[in-house]
Amino acid sequence: MANEQNIFAELIAHCKEYGYIFQSSEIYDGLSAVYDYGQNGAQLKKNIRDYWWKSMTQLHDNIVGIDAAIFMHPTTWKASGHVDNFSDPMIDNKDSNKRYRVDHLIEAHAEALRVKGDEGAKEADALLQQMDALLAKDDYAGLKKLIDDNQIKCAVSKTANWTDVRQFNLMFKTEFGAVAADNPDENIVYLRPETAQGIFVNFLNVQKTGRMKIPFGIAQTGKAFRNEIVARQFIFRMREFEQMEMQFFIRPGSQMEWYNYWKEERKRWHESLGIPANKLRFHDHVKLAHYADAALDIEFEFPFGWKELEGIHSRTDFDLTQHQAYSKKKMQYFDNDIDPATGKAYGNYVPYVLETSVGLDRLFLTIMSLAYAEEKWTKEDGTEDSRVVLRIPAKIAPTKLAILPLVKKDGLPEIARELMNECKGSFMCFYEEKDAIGKRYRRMDAIGTPFCVTIDHQTKEDNTVTIRYRDNMTQERVAIKDVKDIILKAIS
Ligand code: GAP
């Protein structure tokens, strides 16, 4: 059994062994920070995405969903500020040639200081405070001095021989079209680094065709790409990942009200997925992104510490105003509601935007790190037993029900197949007749299947089956005709 230190490594290995996540292009030794989802992972990811989509677009009557293209006109990224601002301060170690994000380098040093006890913790806090102040001012010379003064060393070369701090843009570029342009820059398009801009450029299309009235939201899920420098911790920081974003269009001046509303609403939503409240916390941003007047992260306590799971950003009218300026197309809304302060209609304005943005892969990792458990117990006869189980909430588990005939004969497989046919239109089922029943239960525990039904000889006599519950391993006898409803009730 693994101890606390290597439980995360065990989880990564488990994800591979049970068809959840594979390294991309593994046969060619993989591609760093890019992953493929296997048969169980793809289904779990889809279930999480569907749960988000339904909660946004079906349960809110003022939020609609779209699916914008990954490629966008290159001016989009000029207007959004990503060409000029979407960069991180980086520093290179001259001996190892290893490049670091400055904040990650300093944070790692602070973590190492904390291990030294109270004095170290004080030093770490002071260091991080200085770093935040310098980052907020984009003071790169100051950051370099902070690294030098603290003698922060490269983890590879163990030296403090650093370059200056420089900005590094995180967008991937590619060429568009088959014809070579005179100016090669003309053909450049970017792989979108966030899905949000696809929503902003469609704001008026959706508002007009959907006759949406402010406040209203546009939701979208989809791939985003960032050339992350320090990409590690499995699927936590990837170069190709998926976002689930919602832009909520509001009246100027109402942003703090909606900021507080969505902050609580999104935390509550995570709790509805079974994430315990004490594993979630808010972290207010000190350095605001170029588009925001307030921002926070909802953080989760991952096995490697507290890290961002979702961002809540008050984006003001920055994006729509920028697109209006660059496209020369009006991005305004006419609000005919009466402003109680003036007694007149609010009239024309560029709406403000409140954004909720959660990484689907990060949420996947959150669910998996909570679900993974290695259990050991003593049986009634005094012998030891153990299992690895994924306690994925039943409503999002990839397979809901395993249907298992006790033996491969005596008409039991036929009854099992009949049950399978009855249930498979309503939820994901898995049929298996190979190996002893205990072994089959363990396999289902390992992929997180919440319910198993066993068809045995008694089934032929009284039309009952044994239903076995993954979480407490209890079993009960139920009528075969009730199985579908029992599962539907449990996953709804
Ligand atoms: N539209 C706003 C935006 O993109 P962000 O804080 O940069 O804001 C939002 O990203 C969310 O996307 C993050 O909270 C995180 O869950 C996810 N995310 C960002 N970069 C990621 C990466 N490299 N790998 C995996 N998920 C990432």
Short mmCIF file of C-alpha atoms and ligand atoms in Angstrom, two decimals:
data_model
loop_
_atom_site.label_atom_id
_atom_site.label_comp_id
_atom_site.label_asym_id
_atom_site.label_seq_id
_atom_site.Cartn_x
_atom_site.Cartn_y
_atom_site.Cartn_z
CA MET A 1 0.00 0.00 0.00
CA ALA A 2 1.22 3.48 -0.78
CA ASN A 3 1.90 6.08 1.90
CA GLU A 4 0.87 9.75 1.70
CA GLN A 5 4.01 10.77 -0.22
CA ASN A 6 3.56 8.50 -3.19
CA ILE A 7 -0.25 8.31 -3.35
CA PHE A 8 -0.24 10.80 -6.24
CA ALA A 9 2.23 8.63 -8.17
CA GLU A 10 -0.04 5.65 -7.48
CA LEU A 11 -3.02 7.57 -8.82
CA ILE A 12 -1.15 8.42 -12.04
CA ALA A 13 -0.20 4.77 -12.52
CA HIS A 14 -3.80 3.73 -11.79
CA CYS A 15 -5.12 6.17 -14.41
CA LYS A 16 -2.97 4.44 -17.00
CA GLU A 17 -3.62 0.88 -15.90
CA TYR A 18 -7.40 1.29 -15.92
CA GLY A 19 -7.86 3.18 -19.20
CA TYR A 20 -8.31 6.68 -17.79
CA ILE A 21 -5.31 8.67 -19.01
CA PHE A 22 -2.37 7.85 -21.29
CA GLN A 23 0.65 9.92 -22.17
CA SER A 24 0.11 11.38 -25.66
CA SER A 25 2.00 9.51 -28.44
CA GLU A 26 3.46 7.21 -25.83
CA ILE A 27 4.98 4.84 -28.40
CA TYR A 28 7.24 7.74 -29.45
CA ASP A 29 8.16 8.45 -25.82
CA GLY A 30 5.34 10.91 -25.34
CA LEU A 31 4.88 14.64 -25.78
CA SER A 32 5.50 16.69 -22.69
CA ALA A 33 2.38 17.99 -20.89
CA VAL A 34 -0.01 16.50 -23.46
CA TYR A 35 -2.28 13.61 -22.49
CA ASP A 36 -4.89 11.34 -24.07
CA TYR A 37 -8.00 10.18 -22.28
CA GLY A 38 -8.72 6.46 -22.54
CA GLN A 39 -12.05 4.65 -22.66
CA ASN A 40 -12.94 5.34 -19.02
CA GLY A 41 -11.32 8.78 -18.87
CA ALA A 42 -13.13 10.05 -21.95
CA GLN A 43 -16.46 8.95 -20.50
CA LEU A 44 -15.75 10.53 -17.09
CA LYS A 45 -14.63 13.75 -18.78
CA LYS A 46 -17.80 13.80 -20.87
CA ASN A 47 -19.95 13.24 -17.78
CA ILE A 48 -18.27 16.14 -15.95
CA ARG A 49 -18.63 18.36 -19.02
CA ASP A 50 -22.32 17.40 -19.41
CA TYR A 51 -22.94 18.09 -15.71
CA TRP A 52 -21.45 21.58 -16.10
CA TRP A 53 -23.29 22.23 -19.38
CA LYS A 54 -26.60 21.17 -17.91
CA SER A 55 -26.15 23.24 -14.75
CA MET A 56 -25.27 26.32 -16.82
CA THR A 57 -27.59 26.11 -19.82
CA GLN A 58 -30.52 24.01 -18.62
CA LEU A 59 -30.84 25.09 -15.00
CA HIS A 60 -30.35 28.81 -15.73
CA ASP A 61 -32.99 30.14 -18.09
CA ASN A 62 -30.82 33.18 -18.91
CA ILE A 63 -27.69 31.25 -19.99
CA VAL A 64 -27.24 29.71 -23.44
CA GLY A 65 -24.39 27.63 -24.84
CA ILE A 66 -22.35 27.99 -28.03
CA ASP A 67 -19.51 26.15 -29.74
CA ALA A 68 -17.10 28.61 -31.39
CA ALA A 69 -14.17 27.56 -33.59
CA ILE A 70 -10.66 27.17 -32.19
CA PHE A 71 -9.19 29.26 -35.01
CA MET A 72 -10.14 32.92 -34.87
CA HIS A 73 -9.18 35.95 -36.88
CA PRO A 74 -5.69 36.96 -35.66
CA THR A 75 -6.91 40.48 -34.82
CA THR A 76 -9.01 38.88 -32.07
CA TRP A 77 -5.83 38.30 -30.08
CA LYS A 78 -4.47 41.76 -30.76
CA ALA A 79 -7.74 43.23 -29.48
CA SER A 80 -7.94 40.96 -26.46
CA GLY A 81 -4.42 41.93 -25.42
CA HIS A 82 -3.06 38.40 -25.68
CA VAL A 83 -0.47 39.23 -28.36
CA ASP A 84 1.04 41.94 -26.15
CA ASN A 85 0.26 40.75 -22.63
CA PHE A 86 -0.28 37.01 -22.50
CA SER A 87 3.15 36.24 -21.23
CA ASP A 88 4.87 35.17 -18.07
CA PRO A 89 8.13 36.49 -16.64
CA MET A 90 10.76 33.82 -17.19
CA ILE A 91 14.35 33.34 -16.19
CA ASP A 92 16.95 30.92 -17.57
CA ASN A 93 19.73 29.24 -15.68
CA LYS A 94 22.90 29.72 -17.75
CA ASP A 95 24.49 26.46 -16.60
CA SER A 96 21.58 24.05 -17.09
CA ASN A 97 19.76 26.07 -19.81
CA LYS A 98 16.58 25.32 -17.89
CA ARG A 99 13.86 27.96 -18.09
CA TYR A 100 11.65 28.76 -15.11
CA ARG A 101 8.57 30.84 -14.53
CA VAL A 102 9.82 33.39 -12.04
CA ASP A 103 6.87 33.01 -9.64
CA HIS A 104 7.22 29.20 -9.66
CA LEU A 105 10.94 29.43 -8.95
CA ILE A 106 10.44 31.77 -6.00
CA GLU A 107 7.45 29.80 -4.68
CA ALA A 108 9.46 26.57 -4.73
CA HIS A 109 12.22 28.32 -2.74
CA ALA A 110 9.61 29.58 -0.24
CA GLU A 111 8.24 26.05 0.20
CA ALA A 112 11.76 24.77 0.93
CA LEU A 113 12.18 27.53 3.56
CA ARG A 114 8.96 26.47 5.31
CA VAL A 115 10.36 23.03 6.01
CA LYS A 116 12.88 24.72 8.35
CA GLY A 117 10.18 25.58 10.91
CA ASP A 118 8.72 28.85 12.23
CA GLU A 119 11.64 31.10 11.25
CA GLY A 120 11.70 29.60 7.77
CA ALA A 121 7.93 30.09 7.43
CA LYS A 122 8.30 33.79 8.34
CA GLU A 123 11.06 34.19 5.76
CA ALA A 124 8.92 32.42 3.16
CA ASP A 125 5.94 34.71 3.83
CA ALA A 126 8.13 37.82 3.55
CA LEU A 127 9.66 36.53 0.31
CA LEU A 128 6.26 35.84 -1.25
CA GLN A 129 4.99 39.26 -0.20
CA GLN A 130 7.95 40.93 -1.90
CA MET A 131 7.43 38.79 -4.99
CA ASP A 132 3.72 39.70 -5.21
CA ALA A 133 4.54 43.41 -4.91
CA LEU A 134 7.17 43.20 -7.67
CA LEU A 135 4.91 41.13 -9.96
CA ALA A 136 2.11 43.64 -9.48
CA LYS A 137 4.46 46.39 -10.75
CA ASP A 138 5.97 44.23 -13.55
CA ASP A 139 9.31 45.09 -11.95
CA TYR A 140 11.56 42.52 -13.66
CA ALA A 141 14.84 44.02 -12.47
CA GLY A 142 13.45 43.85 -8.92
CA LEU A 143 12.48 40.19 -9.39
CA LYS A 144 15.96 39.34 -10.66
CA LYS A 145 17.46 41.09 -7.63
CA LEU A 146 15.12 39.18 -5.31
CA ILE A 147 16.30 35.88 -6.83
CA ASP A 148 19.97 36.94 -6.56
CA ASP A 149 19.63 38.30 -3.01
CA ASN A 150 18.04 35.07 -1.83
CA GLN A 151 20.62 32.95 -3.63
CA ILE A 152 17.84 30.91 -5.27
CA LYS A 153 19.37 28.03 -7.17
CA CYS A 154 18.42 25.97 -10.21
CA ALA A 155 17.17 22.50 -9.24
CA VAL A 156 19.26 20.93 -12.04
CA SER A 157 22.61 22.77 -12.05
CA LYS A 158 22.39 23.82 -8.36
CA THR A 159 23.85 27.19 -9.34
CA ALA A 160 22.49 30.74 -9.09
CA ASN A 161 23.88 31.79 -12.49
CA TRP A 162 20.76 33.45 -13.99
CA THR A 163 19.88 35.49 -17.06
CA ASP A 164 17.74 38.61 -16.75
CA VAL A 165 14.01 38.15 -16.29
CA ARG A 166 12.17 38.24 -19.65
CA GLN A 167 8.63 37.98 -20.93
CA PHE A 168 7.63 34.85 -22.89
CA ASN A 169 4.35 34.72 -24.84
CA LEU A 170 2.35 31.55 -24.21
CA MET A 171 0.32 31.42 -27.43
CA PHE A 172 0.97 28.73 -30.06
CA LYS A 173 1.17 30.02 -33.63
CA THR A 174 0.44 28.14 -36.81
CA GLU A 175 0.01 28.96 -40.50
CA PHE A 176 -3.36 29.29 -42.14
CA GLY A 177 -4.11 28.50 -45.80
CA ALA A 178 -2.06 26.76 -48.47
CA VAL A 179 -0.76 29.81 -50.35
CA ALA A 180 2.47 31.36 -49.14
CA ALA A 181 1.96 35.06 -48.42
CA ASP A 182 4.55 37.73 -49.32
CA ASN A 183 4.63 38.64 -45.69
CA PRO A 184 4.71 35.33 -43.71
CA ASP A 185 3.10 37.09 -40.73
CA GLU A 186 -0.09 37.49 -42.78
CA ASN A 187 -0.78 33.76 -42.61
CA ILE A 188 -0.30 33.42 -38.87
CA VAL A 189 -3.18 32.26 -36.74
CA TYR A 190 -3.09 31.33 -33.07
CA LEU A 191 -4.45 28.30 -31.29
CA ARG A 192 -6.82 29.95 -28.83
CA PRO A 193 -5.38 30.26 -25.32
CA GLU A 194 -8.87 30.67 -23.82
CA THR A 195 -12.37 29.92 -25.11
CA ALA A 196 -13.71 33.26 -23.83
CA GLN A 197 -12.91 35.29 -26.96
CA GLY A 198 -15.16 33.05 -29.09
CA ILE A 199 -17.97 34.18 -26.80
CA PHE A 200 -17.12 37.89 -26.92
CA VAL A 201 -16.99 38.06 -30.72
CA ASN A 202 -20.39 36.34 -30.86
CA PHE A 203 -21.97 38.50 -28.16
CA LEU A 204 -24.28 40.40 -30.53
CA ASN A 205 -25.09 37.34 -32.68
CA VAL A 206 -26.35 35.48 -29.63
CA GLN A 207 -28.01 38.48 -27.97
CA LYS A 208 -29.98 39.35 -31.10
CA THR A 209 -30.89 35.87 -32.34
CA GLY A 210 -31.75 34.68 -28.82
CA ARG A 211 -33.48 37.99 -27.87
CA MET A 212 -31.47 37.86 -24.66
CA LYS A 213 -32.00 40.51 -22.01
CA ILE A 214 -29.27 41.62 -19.64
CA PRO A 215 -28.27 40.00 -17.34
CA PHE A 216 -27.60 36.91 -19.45
CA GLY A 217 -24.79 34.43 -19.94
CA ILE A 218 -23.10 32.59 -22.81
CA ALA A 219 -21.41 29.31 -21.93
CA GLN A 220 -18.91 27.28 -23.88
CA THR A 221 -16.67 24.27 -23.42
CA GLY A 222 -13.67 23.53 -25.60
CA LYS A 223 -9.97 23.12 -26.12
CA ALA A 224 -7.45 25.82 -25.26
CA PHE A 225 -3.69 25.79 -25.86
CA ARG A 226 -0.84 27.38 -23.93
CA ASN A 227 2.86 26.88 -24.42
CA GLU A 228 3.39 26.44 -20.69
CA ILE A 229 7.03 26.59 -19.71
CA VAL A 230 6.81 24.70 -16.50
CA ALA A 231 4.32 21.98 -17.31
CA ARG A 232 4.15 19.34 -14.62
CA GLN A 233 1.95 17.62 -12.07
CA PHE A 234 0.27 15.34 -14.59
CA ILE A 235 -2.89 16.89 -16.08
CA PHE A 236 -2.79 19.90 -13.73
CA ARG A 237 -0.85 22.08 -16.16
CA MET A 238 -1.06 20.98 -19.78
CA ARG A 239 -0.20 22.53 -23.12
CA GLU A 240 -3.51 21.36 -24.63
CA PHE A 241 -6.43 21.38 -22.22
CA GLU A 242 -10.14 22.01 -22.03
CA GLN A 243 -11.99 24.89 -20.45
CA MET A 244 -15.60 25.34 -19.40
CA GLU A 245 -16.25 29.06 -19.44
CA MET A 246 -19.26 31.29 -18.99
CA GLN A 247 -19.38 35.02 -19.69
CA PHE A 248 -22.21 36.75 -17.86
CA PHE A 249 -23.19 40.10 -19.46
CA ILE A 250 -24.33 42.69 -16.93
CA ARG A 251 -25.02 46.38 -16.39
CA PRO A 252 -21.94 48.52 -15.70
CA GLY A 253 -21.73 49.14 -11.97
CA SER A 254 -23.36 45.83 -10.98
CA GLN A 255 -20.13 43.83 -11.29
CA MET A 256 -19.37 43.44 -7.57
CA GLU A 257 -22.87 42.13 -6.88
CA TRP A 258 -22.50 39.50 -9.61
CA TYR A 259 -18.89 38.76 -8.65
CA ASN A 260 -20.04 37.80 -5.15
CA TYR A 261 -23.00 35.87 -6.53
CA TRP A 262 -20.93 33.74 -8.95
CA LYS A 263 -18.13 33.25 -6.43
CA GLU A 264 -20.55 31.54 -4.00
CA GLU A 265 -22.57 29.83 -6.73
CA ARG A 266 -19.52 28.20 -8.29
CA LYS A 267 -18.17 27.00 -4.94
CA ARG A 268 -21.59 25.53 -4.15
CA TRP A 269 -21.58 23.81 -7.57
CA HIS A 270 -18.22 22.15 -6.84
CA GLU A 271 -19.63 20.93 -3.53
CA SER A 272 -22.60 19.46 -5.41
CA LEU A 273 -20.06 17.25 -7.20
CA GLY A 274 -19.03 15.79 -3.86
CA ILE A 275 -15.98 18.01 -3.25
CA PRO A 276 -15.89 18.67 0.53
CA ALA A 277 -16.17 22.35 1.53
CA ASN A 278 -12.96 22.14 3.59
CA LYS A 279 -11.01 21.15 0.47
CA LEU A 280 -12.05 24.36 -1.34
CA ARG A 281 -11.04 27.93 -0.60
CA PHE A 282 -10.98 31.36 -2.25
CA HIS A 283 -7.74 33.09 -3.17
CA ASP A 284 -8.02 36.76 -4.15
CA HIS A 285 -5.64 37.89 -6.92
CA VAL A 286 -3.04 40.47 -5.97
CA LYS A 287 -1.85 41.04 -9.52
CA LEU A 288 -4.88 41.45 -11.76
CA ALA A 289 -4.89 40.30 -15.38
CA HIS A 290 -4.94 43.12 -17.94
CA TYR A 291 -8.72 42.79 -18.38
CA ALA A 292 -9.93 42.50 -14.77
CA ASP A 293 -11.02 44.87 -11.97
CA ALA A 294 -11.45 42.00 -9.48
CA ALA A 295 -10.46 38.34 -9.64
CA LEU A 296 -10.15 35.28 -7.45
CA ASP A 297 -9.37 31.62 -7.76
CA ILE A 298 -11.38 28.82 -6.27
CA GLU A 299 -8.57 26.60 -5.03
CA PHE A 300 -8.66 22.90 -4.28
CA GLU A 301 -6.28 21.06 -1.99
CA PHE A 302 -4.61 18.76 -4.54
CA PRO A 303 -2.25 16.01 -3.31
CA PHE A 304 0.60 18.47 -4.09
CA GLY A 305 -0.96 21.45 -2.26
CA TRP A 306 -3.58 24.20 -2.66
CA LYS A 307 -3.87 25.17 -6.35
CA GLU A 308 -6.24 26.99 -8.68
CA LEU A 309 -9.22 25.01 -9.92
CA GLU A 310 -11.45 27.79 -11.28
CA GLY A 311 -11.09 31.51 -11.92
CA ILE A 312 -13.83 34.10 -11.28
CA HIS A 313 -13.01 37.33 -13.08
CA SER A 314 -14.77 40.67 -13.28
CA ARG A 315 -13.65 41.55 -16.83
CA THR A 316 -15.36 44.97 -16.94
CA ASP A 317 -16.18 46.11 -20.52
CA PHE A 318 -12.55 45.55 -21.53
CA ASP A 319 -13.05 42.80 -24.13
CA LEU A 320 -16.18 44.15 -25.83
CA THR A 321 -14.73 47.67 -25.96
CA GLN A 322 -11.52 46.36 -27.46
CA HIS A 323 -13.38 44.32 -30.11
CA GLN A 324 -15.51 47.36 -30.87
CA ALA A 325 -12.39 49.45 -31.41
CA TYR A 326 -10.53 46.88 -33.53
CA SER A 327 -13.51 45.65 -35.61
CA LYS A 328 -15.24 49.04 -35.88
CA LYS A 329 -18.51 47.18 -35.16
CA LYS A 330 -20.71 48.38 -32.30
CA MET A 331 -20.74 46.03 -29.33
CA GLN A 332 -23.56 47.77 -27.52
CA TYR A 333 -26.78 46.74 -25.91
CA PHE A 334 -29.92 48.83 -25.65
CA ASP A 335 -31.40 48.46 -22.17
CA ASN A 336 -34.97 49.74 -22.01
CA ASP A 337 -35.43 48.97 -18.32
CA ILE A 338 -35.91 52.04 -16.16
CA ASP A 339 -33.03 53.19 -13.99
CA PRO A 340 -34.65 54.06 -10.62
CA ALA A 341 -31.96 56.71 -10.02
CA THR A 342 -32.89 58.77 -13.10
CA GLY A 343 -36.40 57.53 -13.93
CA LYS A 344 -35.19 57.01 -17.53
CA ALA A 345 -34.22 53.91 -19.53
CA TYR A 346 -30.65 52.77 -19.01
CA GLY A 347 -30.19 53.15 -22.78
CA ASN A 348 -27.16 52.11 -24.84
CA TYR A 349 -24.01 50.76 -23.23
CA VAL A 350 -21.22 48.25 -23.64
CA PRO A 351 -22.07 45.53 -21.09
CA TYR A 352 -19.73 44.54 -18.30
CA VAL A 353 -18.77 40.88 -18.02
CA LEU A 354 -18.45 38.50 -15.14
CA GLU A 355 -16.55 35.35 -16.10
CA THR A 356 -16.44 31.89 -14.55
CA SER A 357 -13.70 29.69 -16.00
CA VAL A 358 -12.91 26.19 -14.86
CA GLY A 359 -10.42 23.75 -16.37
CA LEU A 360 -12.11 20.47 -17.22
CA ASP A 361 -8.88 18.51 -16.84
CA ARG A 362 -8.20 20.12 -13.46
CA LEU A 363 -11.68 19.23 -12.31
CA PHE A 364 -11.10 15.70 -13.56
CA LEU A 365 -7.91 15.54 -11.48
CA THR A 366 -9.81 16.92 -8.48
CA ILE A 367 -12.48 14.20 -8.78
CA MET A 368 -9.88 11.49 -9.25
CA SER A 369 -7.69 12.56 -6.35
CA LEU A 370 -10.72 12.54 -4.04
CA ALA A 371 -11.97 9.24 -5.44
CA TYR A 372 -8.77 7.20 -5.28
CA ALA A 373 -8.46 5.05 -2.15
CA GLU A 374 -6.34 2.09 -1.15
CA GLU A 375 -8.21 0.11 1.50
CA LYS A 376 -7.17 -2.71 3.79
CA TRP A 377 -9.24 -4.58 6.36
CA THR A 378 -9.40 -7.77 8.41
CA LYS A 379 -12.11 -10.24 7.44
CA GLU A 380 -14.28 -12.18 9.91
CA ASP A 381 -12.00 -15.23 9.57
CA GLY A 382 -9.01 -13.07 10.62
CA THR A 383 -7.36 -12.91 7.18
CA GLU A 384 -6.37 -9.63 5.56
CA ASP A 385 -8.06 -8.21 2.47
CA SER A 386 -7.50 -5.10 0.39
CA ARG A 387 -8.73 -3.23 -2.65
CA VAL A 388 -8.11 -0.12 -4.71
CA VAL A 389 -11.34 1.75 -5.29
CA LEU A 390 -12.36 4.87 -7.17
CA ARG A 391 -15.19 6.46 -5.22
CA ILE A 392 -16.34 8.59 -8.14
CA PRO A 393 -19.79 10.09 -7.45
CA ALA A 394 -22.34 7.75 -9.07
CA LYS A 395 -23.89 10.53 -11.18
CA ILE A 396 -20.63 11.07 -13.10
CA ALA A 397 -19.03 7.60 -12.91
CA PRO A 398 -18.09 6.35 -16.41
CA THR A 399 -19.89 3.01 -16.00
CA LYS A 400 -22.91 2.95 -13.72
CA LEU A 401 -23.77 -0.74 -13.62
CA ALA A 402 -21.83 -3.97 -14.13
CA ILE A 403 -24.00 -6.96 -15.02
CA LEU A 404 -22.36 -10.22 -13.99
CA PRO A 405 -23.76 -13.73 -14.48
CA LEU A 406 -22.33 -15.92 -11.70
CA VAL A 407 -21.42 -18.69 -14.19
CA LYS A 408 -21.22 -18.89 -17.97
CA LYS A 409 -23.93 -21.55 -18.24
CA ASP A 410 -27.36 -22.70 -17.01
CA GLY A 411 -29.12 -19.83 -18.82
CA LEU A 412 -27.61 -17.14 -16.54
CA PRO A 413 -25.82 -15.23 -19.35
CA GLU A 414 -29.11 -15.01 -21.26
CA ILE A 415 -30.89 -13.41 -18.29
CA ALA A 416 -27.95 -11.05 -17.81
CA ARG A 417 -28.02 -10.01 -21.48
CA GLU A 418 -31.74 -9.32 -21.22
CA LEU A 419 -31.13 -7.01 -18.24
CA MET A 420 -28.29 -5.36 -20.15
CA ASN A 421 -30.62 -4.66 -23.09
CA GLU A 422 -33.20 -3.18 -20.75
CA CYS A 423 -30.72 -0.83 -19.04
CA LYS A 424 -28.16 0.19 -21.65
CA GLY A 425 -30.39 2.79 -23.32
CA SER A 426 -30.65 4.66 -20.01
CA PHE A 427 -27.10 4.53 -18.62
CA MET A 428 -23.67 3.00 -19.25
CA CYS A 429 -23.55 -0.72 -18.43
CA PHE A 430 -20.75 -3.26 -18.60
CA TYR A 431 -21.23 -6.99 -19.11
CA GLU A 432 -18.68 -9.52 -17.89
CA GLU A 433 -18.78 -13.27 -17.34
CA LYS A 434 -15.06 -14.10 -17.02
CA ASP A 435 -13.28 -14.90 -13.69
CA ALA A 436 -14.57 -15.48 -10.16
CA ILE A 437 -17.17 -13.01 -8.95
CA GLY A 438 -14.87 -11.52 -6.26
CA LYS A 439 -12.25 -10.73 -8.88
CA ARG A 440 -14.85 -9.09 -11.09
CA TYR A 441 -16.06 -6.92 -8.17
CA ARG A 442 -12.48 -5.76 -7.55
CA ARG A 443 -12.04 -4.80 -11.20
CA MET A 444 -15.26 -2.77 -11.06
CA ASP A 445 -14.08 -1.08 -7.81
CA ALA A 446 -10.84 -0.13 -9.54
CA ILE A 447 -12.62 1.64 -12.41
CA GLY A 448 -15.17 3.20 -10.07
CA THR A 449 -18.37 1.38 -11.10
CA PRO A 450 -20.83 2.17 -8.29
CA PHE A 451 -23.18 -0.82 -8.75
CA CYS A 452 -22.77 -4.48 -9.71
CA VAL A 453 -25.63 -6.88 -10.24
CA THR A 454 -25.06 -10.63 -10.05
CA ILE A 455 -27.39 -13.09 -11.71
CA ASP A 456 -27.28 -16.50 -10.00
CA HIS A 457 -29.31 -19.70 -9.87
CA GLN A 458 -31.82 -18.19 -7.44
CA THR A 459 -32.63 -15.61 -10.14
CA LYS A 460 -34.15 -18.42 -12.20
CA GLU A 461 -36.40 -19.39 -9.31
CA ASP A 462 -37.63 -16.05 -7.96
CA ASN A 463 -36.51 -13.34 -10.45
CA THR A 464 -34.27 -11.63 -7.90
CA VAL A 465 -30.61 -10.60 -8.24
CA THR A 466 -27.89 -9.47 -5.87
CA ILE A 467 -27.00 -5.79 -6.09
CA ARG A 468 -23.59 -4.93 -4.66
CA TYR A 469 -22.67 -1.36 -3.66
CA ARG A 470 -19.11 -0.20 -4.41
CA ASP A 471 -18.71 2.21 -1.51
CA ASN A 472 -19.57 -0.03 1.44
CA MET A 473 -19.41 -3.39 -0.39
CA THR A 474 -22.80 -4.40 1.03
CA GLN A 475 -25.11 -6.58 -0.99
CA GLU A 476 -28.86 -6.95 -1.10
CA ARG A 477 -31.38 -9.03 -2.94
CA VAL A 478 -33.75 -7.07 -5.20
CA ALA A 479 -36.29 -7.95 -7.90
CA ILE A 480 -34.69 -7.93 -11.34
CA LYS A 481 -37.54 -5.76 -12.63
CA ASP A 482 -36.54 -3.00 -10.12
CA VAL A 483 -32.83 -2.81 -11.04
CA LYS A 484 -33.15 -0.11 -13.70
CA ASP A 485 -35.19 2.20 -11.46
CA ILE A 486 -32.86 1.69 -8.48
CA ILE A 487 -29.86 2.78 -10.58
CA LEU A 488 -31.72 5.66 -12.24
CA LYS A 489 -32.75 6.98 -8.83
CA ALA A 490 -29.18 6.69 -7.51
CA ILE A 491 -27.60 8.59 -10.43
CA SER A 492 -30.21 11.28 -11.02
N1 GAP B 1 -10.72 33.07 -19.70
C1 GAP B 1 -10.02 33.22 -18.48
C2 GAP B 1 -8.94 32.25 -18.31
O1 GAP B 1 -8.58 31.55 -19.22
P1 GAP B 1 -7.28 31.31 -16.52
O2 GAP B 1 -7.27 31.51 -15.03
O3 GAP B 1 -6.04 31.55 -17.27
O4 GAP B 1 -8.45 32.24 -17.05
C3 GAP B 1 -9.01 29.38 -16.35
O5 GAP B 1 -7.77 29.84 -16.83
C4 GAP B 1 -8.91 27.94 -15.89
O6 GAP B 1 -8.38 27.13 -16.93
C5 GAP B 1 -7.97 27.72 -14.71
O7 GAP B 1 -8.62 27.96 -13.48
C6 GAP B 1 -7.58 26.26 -14.86
O8 GAP B 1 -8.56 25.42 -14.28
C7 GAP B 1 -7.61 26.07 -16.37
N2 GAP B 1 -6.24 26.11 -16.92
C8 GAP B 1 -5.51 27.20 -17.22
N3 GAP B 1 -4.32 26.85 -17.71
C9 GAP B 1 -4.29 25.50 -17.73
C10 GAP B 1 -3.32 24.53 -18.14
N4 GAP B 1 -2.15 24.89 -18.67
N5 GAP B 1 -3.63 23.22 -18.00
C11 GAP B 1 -4.82 22.83 -17.48
N6 GAP B 1 -5.77 23.70 -17.09
C12 GAP B 1 -5.52 25.02 -17.21
#
